[in-house]
CSV table of C-alpha atoms in Angstrom, one decimal:
chain,number,residue,atom,x,y,z
A,22,MET,CA,8.0,1.2,-19.2
A,23,LYS,CA,11.8,1.3,-19.0
A,24,LEU,CA,11.7,5.1,-19.2
A,25,GLN,CA,9.1,5.2,-16.5
A,26,ARG,CA,11.4,3.0,-14.2
A,27,MET,CA,14.3,5.3,-14.9
A,28,ASN,CA,12.2,8.4,-14.0
A,29,ARG,CA,11.1,6.7,-10.8
A,30,ARG,CA,14.7,5.9,-9.9
A,31,ALA,CA,15.7,9.5,-10.6
A,32,LEU,CA,12.9,10.7,-8.3
A,33,THR,CA,13.9,8.3,-5.6
A,34,LEU,CA,17.6,9.1,-5.7
A,35,GLY,CA,16.9,12.8,-5.8
A,36,ALA,CA,14.7,12.6,-2.8
A,37,LEU,CA,17.3,10.6,-0.9
A,38,ALA,CA,20.0,13.1,-1.8
A,39,VAL,CA,18.0,16.0,-0.5
A,40,SER,CA,17.0,14.3,2.7
A,41,GLY,CA,20.4,12.9,3.3
A,42,ALA,CA,22.1,16.2,2.7
A,43,LEU,CA,19.9,17.9,5.1
A,44,ALA,CA,20.4,15.1,7.7
A,45,LEU,CA,16.7,14.9,8.3
A,46,THR,CA,16.9,11.4,9.7
A,47,ALA,CA,17.4,11.5,13.4
A,48,CYS,CA,17.2,7.7,13.6
A,49,GLY,CA,19.9,7.4,10.9
A,50,SER,CA,22.4,9.6,12.6
A,51,ASP,CA,24.6,9.1,15.6
A,52,ASP,CA,23.8,10.6,19.0
A,53,THR,CA,25.0,14.0,17.9
A,54,GLY,CA,22.9,13.9,14.8
A,55,THR,CA,26.0,14.4,12.6
A,56,SER,CA,26.9,11.0,11.2
A,57,THR,CA,26.9,10.5,7.5
A,58,LYS,CA,28.5,7.1,7.5
A,59,ALA,CA,27.1,3.6,7.9
A,60,SER,CA,28.2,1.5,10.8
A,61,GLY,CA,31.6,0.0,10.1
A,62,GLY,CA,32.9,3.2,8.5
A,63,ALA,CA,31.5,2.8,4.9
A,64,SER,CA,30.4,6.1,3.6
A,65,THR,CA,26.8,6.2,2.4
A,66,GLY,CA,27.5,9.3,0.2
A,67,THR,CA,24.1,10.9,0.3
A,68,SER,CA,22.4,9.1,3.2
A,69,SER,CA,22.8,8.8,7.0
A,70,ILE,CA,21.4,5.3,7.3
A,71,LYS,CA,22.6,3.6,10.4
A,72,CYS,CA,23.5,-0.1,9.9
A,73,ASP,CA,24.4,-1.0,13.5
A,74,ASP,CA,25.3,-4.6,13.6
A,75,ALA,CA,23.0,-5.5,10.7
A,76,LYS,CA,24.3,-8.3,8.5
A,77,GLY,CA,23.0,-11.4,6.6
A,78,GLN,CA,19.8,-12.1,4.7
A,79,LEU,CA,16.3,-10.9,5.5
A,80,LEU,CA,13.5,-12.8,4.0
A,81,ALA,CA,10.1,-11.0,3.8
A,82,ASP,CA,6.8,-11.4,2.0
A,83,GLY,CA,3.4,-9.8,1.8
A,84,SER,CA,1.6,-6.8,0.3
A,85,SER,CA,2.2,-6.2,-3.4
A,86,ALA,CA,0.8,-2.7,-3.0
A,87,GLN,CA,3.9,-1.6,-1.2
A,88,LYS,CA,6.4,-3.5,-3.4
A,89,ASN,CA,7.5,-0.4,-5.3
A,90,ALA,CA,8.2,1.4,-2.1
A,91,ILE,CA,10.0,-1.6,-0.6
A,92,ASP,CA,12.2,-1.8,-3.7
A,93,ALA,CA,13.2,1.9,-3.4
A,94,TRP,CA,13.9,1.5,0.3
A,95,VAL,CA,15.9,-1.7,-0.2
A,96,LYS,CA,18.0,-0.1,-2.9
A,97,ALA,CA,19.0,2.8,-0.6
A,98,PHE,CA,19.4,0.7,2.5
A,99,THR,CA,21.5,-2.1,1.0
A,100,ALA,CA,23.7,0.5,-0.7
A,101,ALA,CA,24.5,1.9,2.7
A,102,CYS,CA,24.6,-1.4,4.4
A,103,PRO,CA,26.2,-3.9,1.9
A,104,GLY,CA,26.4,-6.6,4.6
A,105,VAL,CA,22.6,-7.0,4.4
A,106,GLN,CA,20.5,-8.7,1.7
A,107,ILE,CA,16.8,-8.2,1.7
A,108,ASN,CA,14.5,-10.4,-0.3
A,109,TYR,CA,10.9,-9.1,-0.3
A,110,LYS,CA,8.7,-11.4,-2.3
A,111,GLY,CA,5.5,-9.3,-2.5
A,112,GLY,CA,3.2,-12.3,-2.9
A,113,GLY,CA,0.2,-10.5,-1.3
A,114,SER,CA,-0.9,-9.7,2.2
A,115,GLY,CA,-2.4,-13.1,2.8
A,116,ALA,CA,0.8,-14.9,1.8
A,117,GLY,CA,2.9,-12.5,4.0
A,118,VAL,CA,0.8,-13.0,7.1
A,119,THR,CA,0.9,-16.8,6.6
A,120,ALA,CA,4.7,-16.8,6.1
A,121,PHE,CA,5.1,-14.7,9.3
A,122,THR,CA,2.9,-16.9,11.5
A,123,GLN,CA,4.8,-19.9,10.1
A,124,GLY,CA,8.1,-18.3,11.1
A,125,THR,CA,9.6,-18.3,7.6
A,126,VAL,CA,10.1,-14.6,7.2
A,127,ALA,CA,11.7,-11.9,9.5
A,128,PHE,CA,8.8,-9.5,8.8
A,129,ALA,CA,5.8,-9.3,6.6
A,130,GLY,CA,3.8,-6.6,4.8
A,131,SER,CA,0.0,-6.5,5.0
A,132,ASP,CA,-2.5,-3.9,3.9
A,133,SER,CA,-4.8,-5.2,6.7
A,134,ALA,CA,-4.0,-5.4,10.4
A,135,LEU,CA,-3.6,-8.8,12.0
A,136,LYS,CA,-6.8,-10.5,13.0
A,137,PRO,CA,-7.2,-12.1,16.5
A,138,ASP,CA,-6.5,-15.6,15.3
A,139,GLU,CA,-3.5,-14.4,13.4
A,140,VAL,CA,-2.2,-12.6,16.6
A,141,THR,CA,-2.7,-15.9,18.4
A,142,ALA,CA,-0.8,-17.8,15.8
A,143,SER,CA,2.1,-15.3,15.9
A,144,LYS,CA,2.7,-16.1,19.5
A,145,GLN,CA,4.1,-19.5,18.4
A,146,VAL,CA,6.9,-17.8,16.5
A,147,CYS,CA,7.4,-14.7,18.7
A,148,THR,CA,8.9,-16.3,21.8
A,149,GLY,CA,7.5,-14.5,24.8
A,150,GLY,CA,5.9,-11.9,22.5
A,151,THR,CA,3.4,-11.3,19.8
A,152,GLY,CA,3.1,-10.0,16.2
A,153,ILE,CA,2.4,-6.3,16.0
A,154,ASP,CA,1.2,-4.0,13.2
A,155,LEU,CA,3.6,-1.1,12.3
A,156,PRO,CA,2.1,1.4,9.7
A,157,THR,CA,4.8,2.4,7.4
A,158,VAL,CA,3.3,3.5,4.0
A,159,GLY,CA,0.0,4.8,2.8
A,160,GLY,CA,-1.5,5.0,-0.6
A,161,ALA,CA,-4.5,5.5,-2.9
A,162,ILE,CA,-6.2,2.5,-4.3
A,163,ALA,CA,-6.7,3.6,-7.9
A,164,LEU,CA,-9.5,2.4,-10.1
A,165,ALA,CA,-7.8,2.2,-13.5
A,166,TYR,CA,-9.8,1.7,-16.7
A,167,ASN,CA,-9.2,1.1,-20.5
A,168,LEU,CA,-11.8,2.9,-22.5
A,169,PRO,CA,-10.4,4.6,-25.7
A,170,GLY,CA,-11.9,8.0,-26.3
A,171,VAL,CA,-12.8,8.5,-22.6
A,172,ASP,CA,-10.1,10.6,-21.1
A,173,SER,CA,-11.9,11.3,-17.8
A,174,LEU,CA,-14.3,9.2,-15.9
A,175,VAL,CA,-16.3,9.8,-12.7
A,176,LEU,CA,-17.8,7.1,-10.6
A,177,ASP,CA,-19.3,6.9,-7.1
A,178,ALA,CA,-19.6,4.1,-4.5
A,179,PRO,CA,-23.0,2.7,-5.6
A,180,THR,CA,-21.9,2.6,-9.3
A,181,LEU,CA,-18.5,0.9,-8.4
A,182,ALA,CA,-20.3,-1.6,-6.3
A,183,LYS,CA,-22.7,-2.5,-9.1
A,184,ILE,CA,-19.8,-2.7,-11.6
A,185,PHE,CA,-17.8,-5.1,-9.5
A,186,ASP,CA,-20.9,-7.1,-8.5
A,187,SER,CA,-21.7,-7.6,-12.2
A,188,LYS,CA,-24.9,-5.6,-11.9
A,189,ILE,CA,-23.8,-2.9,-14.4
A,190,LYS,CA,-22.5,-4.6,-17.5
A,191,THR,CA,-21.8,-2.0,-20.1
A,192,TRP,CA,-20.0,1.4,-20.1
A,193,ASP,CA,-23.1,3.2,-21.5
A,194,ASP,CA,-25.2,2.3,-18.5
A,195,ALA,CA,-27.6,5.0,-17.4
A,196,ALA,CA,-25.9,5.3,-14.0
A,197,ILE,CA,-22.5,5.9,-15.5
A,198,LYS,CA,-23.9,8.4,-18.0
A,199,ALA,CA,-25.5,10.4,-15.2
A,200,LEU,CA,-22.1,10.8,-13.5
A,201,ASN,CA,-20.4,11.7,-16.8
A,202,PRO,CA,-22.8,13.9,-18.8
A,203,GLY,CA,-20.2,15.2,-21.2
A,204,ALA,CA,-18.5,11.9,-22.0
A,205,LYS,CA,-19.1,9.8,-25.1
A,206,LEU,CA,-19.5,6.4,-23.4
A,207,PRO,CA,-19.5,3.4,-25.7
A,208,SER,CA,-21.6,0.3,-25.3
A,209,THR,CA,-18.5,-1.8,-24.7
A,210,LYS,CA,-18.9,-4.6,-22.2
A,211,ILE,CA,-17.3,-4.0,-18.8
A,212,GLN,CA,-14.5,-6.3,-17.9
A,213,ALA,CA,-14.0,-6.0,-14.2
A,214,PHE,CA,-10.7,-7.4,-12.8
A,215,HIS,CA,-10.2,-8.4,-9.1
A,216,ARG,CA,-7.4,-10.1,-7.2
A,217,SER,CA,-7.0,-13.8,-7.4
A,218,GLU,CA,-5.2,-14.2,-4.1
A,219,ASP,CA,-5.9,-13.0,-0.6
A,220,SER,CA,-5.2,-9.3,-0.7
A,221,GLY,CA,-5.2,-6.4,1.6
A,222,THR,CA,-6.0,-4.2,-1.3
A,223,THR,CA,-9.2,-6.2,-1.8
A,224,ASP,CA,-9.9,-5.9,1.9
A,225,ASN,CA,-9.6,-2.1,1.8
A,226,LEU,CA,-11.6,-1.6,-1.4
A,227,THR,CA,-14.5,-3.7,0.0
A,228,LYS,CA,-14.3,-1.9,3.4
A,229,TYR,CA,-14.9,1.3,1.4
A,230,LEU,CA,-17.9,-0.2,-0.4
A,231,ILE,CA,-19.4,-1.7,2.8
A,232,ALA,CA,-19.0,1.7,4.6
A,233,THR,CA,-20.4,3.8,1.8
A,234,THR,CA,-23.0,1.7,0.0
A,235,PRO,CA,-24.0,-1.3,2.1
A,236,ASP,CA,-27.3,-1.6,0.2
A,237,ASN,CA,-25.3,-2.3,-3.0
A,238,TRP,CA,-22.4,-4.4,-1.5
A,239,LYS,CA,-23.8,-7.1,0.7
A,240,TYR,CA,-20.6,-9.1,1.2
A,241,GLU,CA,-18.8,-9.4,4.5
A,242,GLY,CA,-15.5,-8.3,3.1
A,243,GLY,CA,-12.0,-9.5,3.9
A,244,LYS,CA,-8.8,-10.3,1.9
A,245,ALA,CA,-10.6,-12.9,-0.3
A,246,TRP,CA,-12.7,-11.6,-3.2
A,247,GLN,CA,-16.4,-12.6,-2.6
A,248,ALA,CA,-18.5,-11.1,-5.4
A,249,LYS,CA,-19.6,-13.2,-8.3
A,250,GLY,CA,-18.4,-12.7,-11.9
A,251,GLY,CA,-15.5,-10.6,-13.1
A,252,GLN,CA,-12.0,-11.9,-13.9
A,253,ALA,CA,-9.1,-12.5,-11.6
A,254,ALA,CA,-5.4,-11.6,-11.8
A,255,SER,CA,-2.5,-11.9,-9.3
A,256,GLY,CA,-1.1,-8.9,-7.6
A,257,SER,CA,-1.4,-5.2,-8.3
A,258,SER,CA,1.0,-5.7,-11.2
A,259,GLY,CA,-1.2,-8.4,-12.7
A,260,ILE,CA,-4.3,-6.3,-12.5
A,261,ALA,CA,-2.5,-3.4,-14.1
A,262,ALA,CA,-1.3,-5.6,-17.0
A,263,GLN,CA,-4.8,-7.0,-17.6
A,264,VAL,CA,-6.4,-3.5,-17.6
A,265,LYS,CA,-3.7,-2.2,-20.0
A,266,GLN,CA,-4.3,-4.9,-22.6
A,267,THR,CA,-8.1,-5.3,-22.3
A,268,GLU,CA,-10.5,-2.8,-23.8
A,269,GLY,CA,-13.4,-2.1,-21.5
A,270,ALA,CA,-11.5,-3.2,-18.5
A,271,ILE,CA,-11.5,-1.7,-15.0
A,272,GLY,CA,-9.5,-2.9,-12.0
A,273,TYR,CA,-8.2,-1.8,-8.7
A,274,MET,CA,-4.5,-1.4,-7.7
A,275,GLU,CA,-2.1,0.7,-5.6
A,276,LEU,CA,-1.6,4.0,-7.4
A,277,SER,CA,2.1,3.4,-8.4
A,278,TYR,CA,1.0,0.6,-10.7
A,279,ALA,CA,-1.4,2.8,-12.6
A,280,LYS,CA,1.1,5.3,-14.0
A,281,GLU,CA,0.4,4.4,-17.7
A,282,LEU,CA,-3.4,4.0,-17.2
A,283,SER,CA,-6.4,6.3,-16.9
A,284,THR,CA,-7.8,6.5,-13.4
A,285,VAL,CA,-11.3,7.1,-12.1
A,286,ALA,CA,-12.2,10.3,-10.1
A,287,ILE,CA,-14.5,9.4,-7.2
A,288,ASN,CA,-17.6,11.4,-6.4
A,289,THR,CA,-17.5,11.6,-2.6
A,290,GLY,CA,-20.1,14.2,-2.1
A,291,ALA,CA,-17.5,17.0,-1.9
A,292,SER,CA,-17.7,19.9,-4.3
A,293,ALA,CA,-15.6,18.1,-6.9
A,294,PRO,CA,-14.7,14.5,-7.7
A,295,VAL,CA,-11.3,13.4,-6.3
A,296,LYS,CA,-8.6,11.7,-8.3
A,297,PRO,CA,-6.1,9.4,-6.7
A,298,SER,CA,-2.8,10.9,-5.8
A,299,SER,CA,-0.2,11.0,-3.0
A,300,ASP,CA,-1.6,14.3,-1.7
A,301,SER,CA,-5.3,13.2,-1.9
A,302,ALA,CA,-4.5,10.0,-0.1
A,303,THR,CA,-2.5,11.8,2.6
A,304,LYS,CA,-5.5,14.1,3.2
A,305,ALA,CA,-7.7,11.0,3.8
A,306,ILE,CA,-5.2,9.1,5.9
A,307,ALA,CA,-4.6,12.1,8.2
A,308,ALA,CA,-8.0,11.3,9.8
A,309,ALA,CA,-6.9,7.8,10.7
A,310,LYS,CA,-7.0,6.8,14.4
A,311,VAL,CA,-4.7,4.3,16.2
A,312,VAL,CA,-7.0,1.5,17.5
A,313,GLY,CA,-4.3,-1.0,18.4
A,314,THR,CA,-3.4,-1.7,22.0
A,315,GLY,CA,0.0,-1.9,23.6
A,316,SER,CA,2.8,-1.9,21.0
A,317,ASP,CA,0.3,-2.6,18.2
A,318,LEU,CA,-0.4,0.5,16.1
A,319,SER,CA,-3.2,-0.7,13.8
A,320,LEU,CA,-5.3,2.1,12.4
A,321,LYS,CA,-8.9,2.8,11.6
A,322,LEU,CA,-9.4,4.7,8.3
A,323,ASP,CA,-12.4,6.9,7.5
A,324,TYR,CA,-13.7,5.5,4.2
A,325,THR,CA,-16.8,7.8,4.3
A,326,SER,CA,-14.9,11.1,4.3
A,327,LYS,CA,-16.3,13.9,2.2
A,328,ALA,CA,-13.5,16.3,3.0
A,329,GLU,CA,-12.4,18.5,0.1
A,330,GLY,CA,-9.6,16.9,-1.9
A,331,ALA,CA,-9.5,13.7,0.2
A,332,TYR,CA,-9.5,10.5,-1.8
A,333,PRO,CA,-11.4,7.9,0.3
A,334,ILE,CA,-10.3,4.6,-1.2
A,335,THR,CA,-7.0,4.3,0.6
A,336,LEU,CA,-4.9,1.7,2.3
A,337,VAL,CA,-2.2,1.7,4.9
A,338,THR,CA,0.4,-1.0,4.7
A,339,TYR,CA,1.8,-2.5,8.0
A,340,GLU,CA,5.1,-4.1,8.5
A,341,ILE,CA,4.4,-7.0,10.9
A,342,ALA,CA,7.1,-8.0,13.3
A,343,CYS,CA,7.4,-9.6,16.8
A,344,ASP,CA,7.4,-7.1,19.6
A,345,LYS,CA,9.6,-9.6,21.5
A,346,GLY,CA,11.0,-12.9,20.5
A,347,ASN,CA,12.5,-11.9,17.1
A,348,LYS,CA,15.2,-14.3,15.9
A,349,ALA,CA,18.6,-13.2,17.1
A,350,ASP,CA,20.3,-13.6,13.7
A,351,THR,CA,17.8,-11.3,11.9
A,352,LEU,CA,16.8,-8.8,14.7
A,353,PRO,CA,19.7,-6.3,14.1
A,354,ALA,CA,18.9,-6.1,10.3
A,355,THR,CA,15.2,-6.0,10.9
A,356,LYS,CA,15.5,-3.1,13.3
A,357,ALA,CA,17.9,-1.2,11.1
A,358,PHE,CA,15.7,-1.5,8.0
A,359,LEU,CA,12.5,-0.6,9.9
A,360,ARG,CA,14.3,2.3,11.5
A,361,TYR,CA,15.3,3.6,8.1
A,362,ILE,CA,11.9,3.2,6.4
A,363,THR,CA,10.1,5.0,9.2
A,364,SER,CA,12.7,7.8,9.5
A,365,GLU,CA,12.1,11.2,7.9
A,366,GLU,CA,14.5,10.2,5.1
A,367,GLY,CA,12.7,6.9,4.4
A,368,GLN,CA,9.2,8.5,4.6
A,369,GLY,CA,10.5,11.4,2.5
A,370,ILE,CA,10.8,9.5,-0.7
A,371,LEU,CA,7.2,8.2,-0.7
A,372,SER,CA,5.4,11.0,-2.3
A,373,GLY,CA,7.8,11.0,-5.2
A,374,ILE,CA,6.9,7.5,-6.1
A,375,ASP,CA,3.1,7.8,-5.7
A,376,TYR,CA,2.8,6.7,-2.1
A,377,ALA,CA,1.6,8.6,1.0
A,378,PRO,CA,3.8,9.2,4.1
A,379,ILE,CA,2.3,8.1,7.4
A,380,PRO,CA,1.1,11.2,9.4
A,381,ALA,CA,3.7,12.7,11.7
A,382,GLU,CA,2.0,11.9,15.0
A,383,ILE,CA,1.5,8.2,14.1
A,384,ILE,CA,5.0,7.7,12.5
A,385,ALA,CA,6.6,9.1,15.7
A,386,LYS,CA,4.9,6.3,17.7
A,387,VAL,CA,6.1,3.7,15.1
A,388,ARG,CA,9.7,4.9,15.5
A,389,THR,CA,9.6,4.5,19.2
A,390,THR,CA,8.1,1.0,18.9
A,391,VAL,CA,10.8,0.0,16.4
A,392,GLU,CA,13.5,0.9,18.9
A,393,SER,CA,11.8,-1.3,21.5
A,394,LEU,CA,11.7,-4.5,19.3
A,395,ALA,CA,13.6,-7.3,21.0
């Protein structure tokens, strides 16, 4: 695990060095596009992050799926802007939205867009404005499993639905055998793990099941797990830990948490099953459409895609902020950080740490919206 973290840090720093050296980040440079120093004259070395008047502490909470991306972004940003401290808790999308609507965080992360009642609640803390969804990072929701002797595993939507609804109970079930004719599947009992807290990852997984196999997944969906049976764990990290230590386990998590685990290839109806990866998630997210209104940039994903090489179980994480009415003491740091993570430099590190950048046409709109926050 320590070596893995070192490798990720090396990838992150390498990506930052390349992107900084090429001055790819228009938002992180001065008006001439030539600045390589943070505001206040402190050299950033390999980055062109623009600190502006950012200072103080930013508290944030939300999506655990994006926690590894946030950690990489925070490390780069605070190195360039030492006057800012960012504390991102990563307690889950539900916790993040609640904290935001209660006014206890400067911004929140959520793998699901704000619901109408949450938008209404946000108006109590966004003086003269409202909470908006800003897509900043995409990714594959990996189905990781622990089945010694089974190096590759293919599942489809109906089979996944039955596994997580406790309808398929052992790994040698006929439905799983039919999808894996060459595998030696044991009779081991399936231990299916789901999230214990409200989770945008849960929401996106169940949206996939509802869209692709409604006859086998009759729940209404949402951040809270609704199916019966199975076992619960907190956060993507908690699910990953349980799968790693439990023979016969399967669980869902953002891909960066599945590095040491075997992952399922999904039979989508394309010519070959698709494994989760940054590239396969990007291919799926490229078909997303903006459905938000005004400054809100919430997206609609196509979970039923059969495009070659497109992994359909994806999520997009939104940073949630006030379009107007942000607190004066945190607005400069919030804008500076969001400007960085949505810049070409910030987006450029994502694929190296198993996330998917937001498509160019959409992220351009996000950058414009960030600049308008007040």
